[in-house]
XYZ file of C-alpha atoms in Angstrom:
395
model
C -7.487 16.077 -20.839
C -4.655 16.460 -23.451
C -2.055 13.883 -23.656
C 0.808 16.244 -22.511
C -1.496 17.524 -19.549
C -2.211 13.850 -18.680
C 1.384 12.916 -18.631
C 2.291 15.961 -16.487
C -0.563 15.133 -14.059
C 0.721 11.609 -13.938
C 4.208 12.760 -12.919
C 2.858 14.733 -10.170
C 0.729 12.003 -8.806
C 3.840 9.713 -9.046
C 5.854 12.285 -7.018
C 3.100 12.520 -4.456
C 2.979 8.692 -3.965
C 6.795 8.531 -3.903
C 6.926 11.144 -1.115
C 4.135 9.285 0.928
C 5.769 5.948 0.758
C 9.242 7.371 1.216
C 7.680 8.927 4.522
C 6.387 5.433 5.464
C 9.697 3.702 4.498
C 11.804 6.266 6.545
C 10.790 4.936 9.751
C 10.874 1.250 9.163
C 14.408 0.617 10.127
C 14.218 2.629 13.269
C 10.952 1.197 14.576
C 12.396 -1.763 16.615
C 14.640 0.480 18.506
C 12.160 3.355 18.723
C 9.578 1.081 20.308
C 12.085 -0.151 22.852
C 12.195 3.345 24.233
C 8.426 2.813 25.190
C 9.297 -0.790 26.456
C 7.093 -2.408 23.837
C 8.012 -4.988 21.016
C 6.221 -7.325 18.419
C 2.577 -6.995 19.658
C 2.773 -3.352 19.944
C 4.135 -2.990 16.340
C 1.522 -5.161 15.006
C -1.187 -2.888 16.688
C 0.457 0.197 15.659
C 0.420 -0.793 11.961
C -3.211 -2.056 12.371
C -4.118 1.443 13.729
C -2.900 2.896 10.277
C -4.897 0.389 8.454
C -7.914 0.903 10.556
C -7.783 4.709 9.766
C -7.662 3.901 6.080
C -10.550 1.285 6.313
C -12.869 3.650 7.999
C -12.231 6.574 5.732
C -11.444 5.181 2.378
C -14.925 4.705 1.014
C -15.934 8.104 2.058
C -12.817 9.656 0.590
C -13.367 7.754 -2.669
C -16.825 8.988 -2.935
C -15.706 12.627 -2.013
C -13.164 12.459 -4.780
C -16.030 11.653 -7.337
C -18.084 14.658 -6.000
C -15.424 17.414 -5.321
C -12.517 16.328 -7.382
C -9.297 14.457 -6.866
C -6.816 17.281 -6.317
C -8.565 18.533 -3.075
C -8.637 15.090 -1.460
C -4.960 14.530 -2.428
C -3.738 17.737 -0.709
C -5.775 17.037 2.367
C -4.392 13.538 2.557
C -0.780 14.943 2.343
C -1.302 17.506 4.970
C -2.968 14.972 7.367
C -0.156 12.525 6.664
C 2.534 15.185 7.474
C 0.791 16.131 10.758
C 0.571 12.471 11.864
C 4.245 11.890 11.197
C 5.074 14.982 13.297
C 2.990 13.634 16.065
C 4.476 10.257 16.008
C 7.971 11.688 16.312
C 6.890 13.815 19.364
C 4.932 11.060 21.104
C 5.838 10.582 24.812
C 3.267 7.754 25.616
C 2.441 4.591 23.876
C -1.185 5.677 23.242
C 0.002 8.530 21.347
C 1.725 6.127 18.801
C -1.568 4.505 18.123
C -3.483 7.796 17.643
C -0.850 9.169 15.454
C -0.738 6.120 13.147
C -4.604 6.122 12.958
C -4.526 9.791 11.830
C -1.808 8.812 9.368
C -4.200 6.227 7.856
C -6.777 8.734 7.492
C -4.289 10.771 5.449
C -3.707 7.626 3.297
C -7.266 7.095 2.864
C -7.696 10.525 1.368
C -4.661 10.246 -0.765
C -4.440 6.848 -2.258
C -8.005 6.319 -3.656
C -8.037 9.783 -4.984
C -4.687 9.229 -6.701
C -5.760 5.821 -8.119
C -9.034 7.449 -9.527
C -7.051 10.316 -10.883
C -4.786 7.842 -12.952
C -7.974 6.139 -14.216
C -9.375 9.538 -15.254
C -6.356 10.469 -17.343
C -5.578 7.054 -18.958
C -7.336 5.029 -21.557
C -8.395 1.348 -20.996
C -5.394 0.325 -23.232
C -2.893 2.495 -21.088
C -4.565 1.787 -17.725
C -2.156 -0.966 -16.945
C 0.803 1.207 -17.703
C -0.539 4.096 -15.672
C -1.115 1.992 -12.673
C 2.284 0.387 -13.174
C 4.113 3.759 -13.129
C 2.141 4.773 -10.034
C 3.072 1.449 -8.323
C 6.634 1.966 -9.369
C 6.698 5.467 -7.627
C 5.359 3.849 -4.461
C 8.061 1.126 -4.747
C 10.759 3.613 -5.323
C 9.655 5.667 -2.379
C 9.421 2.668 -0.203
C 12.930 1.605 -1.454
C 14.649 4.969 -0.835
C 12.710 5.757 2.407
C 14.324 3.040 4.585
C 17.801 3.794 3.225
C 17.323 7.557 4.158
C 15.768 6.538 7.364
C 18.686 4.299 8.379
C 20.982 7.241 7.656
C 18.773 10.014 9.380
C 18.604 7.617 12.450
C 22.318 8.452 13.219
C 21.038 11.958 14.108
C 18.277 10.682 16.353
C 15.544 7.997 16.393
C 12.908 10.566 15.919
C 14.550 12.753 13.195
C 13.213 10.472 10.304
C 9.730 11.163 11.421
C 10.404 14.928 11.247
C 11.699 14.618 7.801
C 8.813 12.613 6.549
C 6.410 15.324 7.831
C 8.367 18.077 5.970
C 8.447 16.028 2.752
C 4.636 15.442 2.904
C 3.783 19.188 3.497
C 6.029 20.189 0.674
C 4.391 17.661 -1.734
C 0.988 19.208 -0.659
C 2.096 22.617 -1.496
C 3.562 21.477 -5.006
C 0.123 19.744 -5.699
C -1.735 22.903 -4.714
C 0.195 25.007 -7.029
C 0.711 22.904 -10.140
C -1.471 19.686 -10.129
C -4.505 19.983 -12.689
C -7.977 19.656 -11.212
C -10.342 17.230 -12.966
C -13.239 18.145 -10.853
C -15.327 19.392 -13.705
C -14.913 16.362 -15.912
C -16.043 14.189 -13.034
C -19.106 16.468 -12.171
C -20.370 16.193 -15.714
C -20.871 12.438 -15.329
C -24.224 12.218 -13.524
C -23.838 8.487 -12.914
C -21.361 9.105 -10.085
C -23.702 11.624 -8.320
C -25.086 9.784 -5.576
C -25.894 10.150 -1.829
C -22.947 9.364 0.380
C -23.472 6.244 2.428
C -21.731 4.846 5.582
C -18.792 2.250 5.174
C -21.011 -0.764 6.031
C -23.599 0.196 3.345
C -20.823 0.813 0.737
C -19.143 -2.542 1.622
C -22.641 -4.248 1.086
C -23.212 -2.409 -2.240
C -19.624 -3.386 -3.317
C -20.782 -7.133 -3.132
C -22.951 -6.323 -6.285
C -20.185 -4.980 -8.322
C -18.457 -7.082 -11.037
C -15.129 -6.581 -9.364
C -16.073 -7.856 -5.922
C -13.999 -10.914 -6.119
C -10.900 -8.780 -6.754
C -11.796 -6.956 -3.611
C -11.798 -10.129 -1.577
C -8.480 -11.039 -3.171
C -6.852 -7.778 -2.284
C -8.045 -8.246 1.280
C -6.669 -11.866 1.574
C -3.552 -10.813 -0.323
C -3.058 -7.783 1.992
C -3.683 -9.896 5.094
C -0.899 -12.274 3.944
C 1.839 -9.877 3.148
C 1.193 -7.959 6.201
C 2.572 -10.595 8.157
C 5.886 -10.229 6.396
C 5.837 -6.450 6.339
C 4.964 -6.107 10.080
C 7.441 -8.439 11.446
C 10.429 -8.618 8.975
C 12.461 -5.865 10.819
C 11.715 -7.612 14.196
C 12.602 -11.097 12.699
C 16.036 -10.179 11.387
C 16.634 -7.968 14.455
C 15.975 -10.977 16.766
C 17.459 -13.773 14.564
C 20.506 -12.034 13.095
C 20.946 -8.779 15.090
C 20.525 -6.689 12.027
C 21.167 -2.897 12.566
C 18.779 -0.267 11.124
C 21.211 0.135 8.276
C 21.172 -3.687 7.456
C 17.416 -3.624 7.445
C 17.481 -0.479 5.123
C 19.784 -2.228 2.588
C 17.513 -5.325 2.276
C 14.326 -3.175 1.891
C 16.225 -0.870 -0.493
C 17.378 -3.682 -2.885
C 13.884 -5.267 -2.740
C 12.205 -2.056 -3.531
C 14.639 -1.325 -6.371
C 13.707 -4.583 -7.895
C 10.148 -3.769 -7.614
C 10.612 -0.383 -9.327
C 12.400 -2.050 -12.310
C 9.738 -4.466 -12.836
C 6.809 -2.013 -12.547
C 8.516 0.593 -14.707
C 9.849 -1.634 -17.563
C 8.172 -5.043 -17.286
C 4.603 -4.910 -15.781
C 2.732 -3.467 -18.819
C 4.409 -5.902 -21.205
C 3.364 -8.812 -18.831
C -0.223 -7.534 -18.717
C -0.353 -7.385 -22.522
C 1.191 -10.731 -23.082
C -0.289 -12.882 -20.257
C -3.138 -10.797 -19.063
C -3.632 -9.263 -15.382
C -5.228 -12.237 -14.013
C -2.478 -14.661 -14.886
C 0.009 -12.412 -13.598
C -1.773 -12.236 -10.324
C -1.910 -16.162 -10.107
C 1.806 -16.491 -10.888
C 2.833 -13.847 -8.362
C 0.643 -15.208 -5.486
C 2.517 -18.440 -5.743
C 5.903 -16.795 -5.969
C 5.145 -14.669 -2.989
C 3.998 -17.662 -0.880
C 7.139 -19.808 -1.828
C 9.537 -16.880 -0.968
C 8.094 -16.653 2.691
C 8.702 -20.330 3.136
C 12.225 -20.045 1.853
C 13.208 -17.857 4.757
C 13.349 -21.015 6.828
C 15.948 -22.611 4.304
C 18.441 -19.635 4.247
C 21.118 -18.177 6.400
C 23.448 -15.269 5.943
C 22.868 -11.727 4.741
C 23.144 -12.401 0.809
C 20.666 -15.171 0.975
C 17.999 -13.287 3.143
C 18.604 -10.281 0.682
C 17.894 -12.549 -2.314
C 14.622 -14.020 -0.836
C 13.402 -10.673 0.300
C 13.943 -9.330 -3.219
C 12.121 -12.186 -4.650
C 9.201 -11.614 -2.420
C 9.265 -7.969 -3.054
C 9.289 -8.446 -6.839
C 6.214 -10.880 -6.728
C 4.213 -8.449 -4.424
C 4.889 -5.393 -6.670
C 3.304 -7.209 -9.554
C 0.081 -8.230 -7.742
C -0.998 -4.555 -6.655
C -0.979 -2.999 -10.176
C -2.481 -6.044 -11.499
C -5.314 -5.978 -9.182
C -5.798 -2.268 -9.414
C -5.933 -2.430 -13.147
C -8.678 -5.174 -13.099
C -10.760 -3.227 -10.732
C -10.332 0.016 -12.485
C -11.281 -1.578 -15.892
C -14.432 -3.184 -14.402
C -15.576 -0.126 -12.453
C -16.714 1.895 -15.338
C -17.661 5.439 -14.371
C -17.531 4.868 -10.634
C -13.595 5.110 -10.390
C -13.684 7.055 -7.067
C -15.969 4.537 -5.422
C -14.133 1.486 -6.901
C -10.778 2.985 -5.732
C -12.105 3.725 -2.300
C -13.376 0.321 -1.911
C -10.165 -1.184 -3.164
C -8.252 0.733 -0.518
C -10.820 -0.166 2.145
C -10.382 -3.906 1.679
C -6.698 -3.694 1.357
C -6.785 -1.636 4.642
C -8.962 -4.285 6.365
C -6.341 -6.925 5.579
C -3.664 -4.499 6.590
C -5.477 -4.071 9.772
C -6.179 -7.637 10.819
C -2.993 -9.052 9.430
C -0.387 -6.905 11.557
C -2.377 -7.298 14.751
C -2.271 -11.086 14.415
C 1.335 -11.080 13.088
C 2.496 -9.317 16.285
C 0.735 -11.857 18.443
C 2.073 -14.709 16.563
C 5.588 -13.314 16.561
C 5.773 -12.923 20.305
C 4.761 -16.743 20.517
C 7.092 -17.822 17.767
C 9.169 -15.623 15.436
C 8.577 -18.070 12.534
C 4.760 -18.209 12.700
C 3.947 -14.946 10.703
C 5.920 -16.281 7.817
C 4.101 -19.693 7.787
C 0.559 -18.063 8.158
C 1.362 -15.378 5.573
C 2.438 -18.130 3.045
C -0.868 -20.134 3.760
C -3.002 -16.977 3.389
C -1.254 -16.093 -0.108
C -1.898 -19.728 -1.271
C -5.566 -19.239 -0.142
C -5.607 -16.058 -2.348
C -4.392 -18.034 -5.205
C -7.128 -20.672 -4.904
C -9.832 -17.947 -4.487
C -8.641 -16.414 -7.844
C -8.631 -19.667 -9.645
C -12.280 -20.533 -8.569
C -13.454 -16.969 -9.564
C -11.945 -17.121 -12.836
C -13.328 -20.459 -13.764
C -16.824 -19.544 -12.409
C -17.196 -15.929 -13.755
C -14.905 -16.089 -16.777
C -14.356 -12.210 -16.509
C -13.567 -10.464 -19.660
C -10.890 -7.719 -19.076
C -10.656 -5.485 -22.061
């Protein structure tokens, strides 16, 4: 694909991920109050988020394989349409079980969208520019997640369900735009015989992933996702219970943190990768994220909470593109499979983490932050051991 065409495709992919993450972010500020209308709280929120991750976990390997076979574009469009339908259902829910079902379906949409998008970026970038492409993709996700809560807090003034309807409309519009103008790289993929193989179930694919050179990165993304899920799941509930923050207050904190992430991923991340290497960036960021979680116990007042949340957001936004870049560089020709397994392991962590975080939150609101910090430090230890043992060469 020509350079100009590749850049154009990257912009469309960034727009899609921006819309998807904005759709997710829209609903965060209203979740505490929305769940109160169903008479549920922390544990329910944890399981609702876990339902999303379960959908991603089950379908991500299949989606990654399908994108290798049928092309990235088709999977991306399907993912956006499914995501739109799930957001609409969530807003129309009248019983608690419908919330879980809607989020599970939303996870399926994410499973089709995210691995195909990551693989698409790998297809249209060189090894040298891979980190930059992943960084831009991550920046668009952070930007969506940043703007989403701000818009959600504003839309919630209309009604608690209005943000869900707007997220559904945005996703379907993105699907239409992708259908019309996103290039299709199916033919380039199909020519590569090494990616043509029989589709296998998720357990077999996870077993096969153990033989890949990037398996330890998959373990790290699982443990890392498990750790930060504790924060992402309970932060809005934590500040709502401890400080009586409004949806608008929560939106401000998440927006500022997301903005910092966008700046880092757009202007800094590629320079950090080239100067220090992706693995060193991962190690430093894991420690920074763990210490930020512990710092929540030492601060009081909106300004300090905002500062610590921003530091945490900055650290975690460095980890994702770094891990994605390492996996992509080590994956060779199986970009779809690698991206699918990457998303599956991340989803597995996102599934277990929120479920436990909600339970721990109902026991003590501080427990999710302590456990999250411990998990992140475990990720750091695992990474150190793997680097010393395997001495991976990342081109």
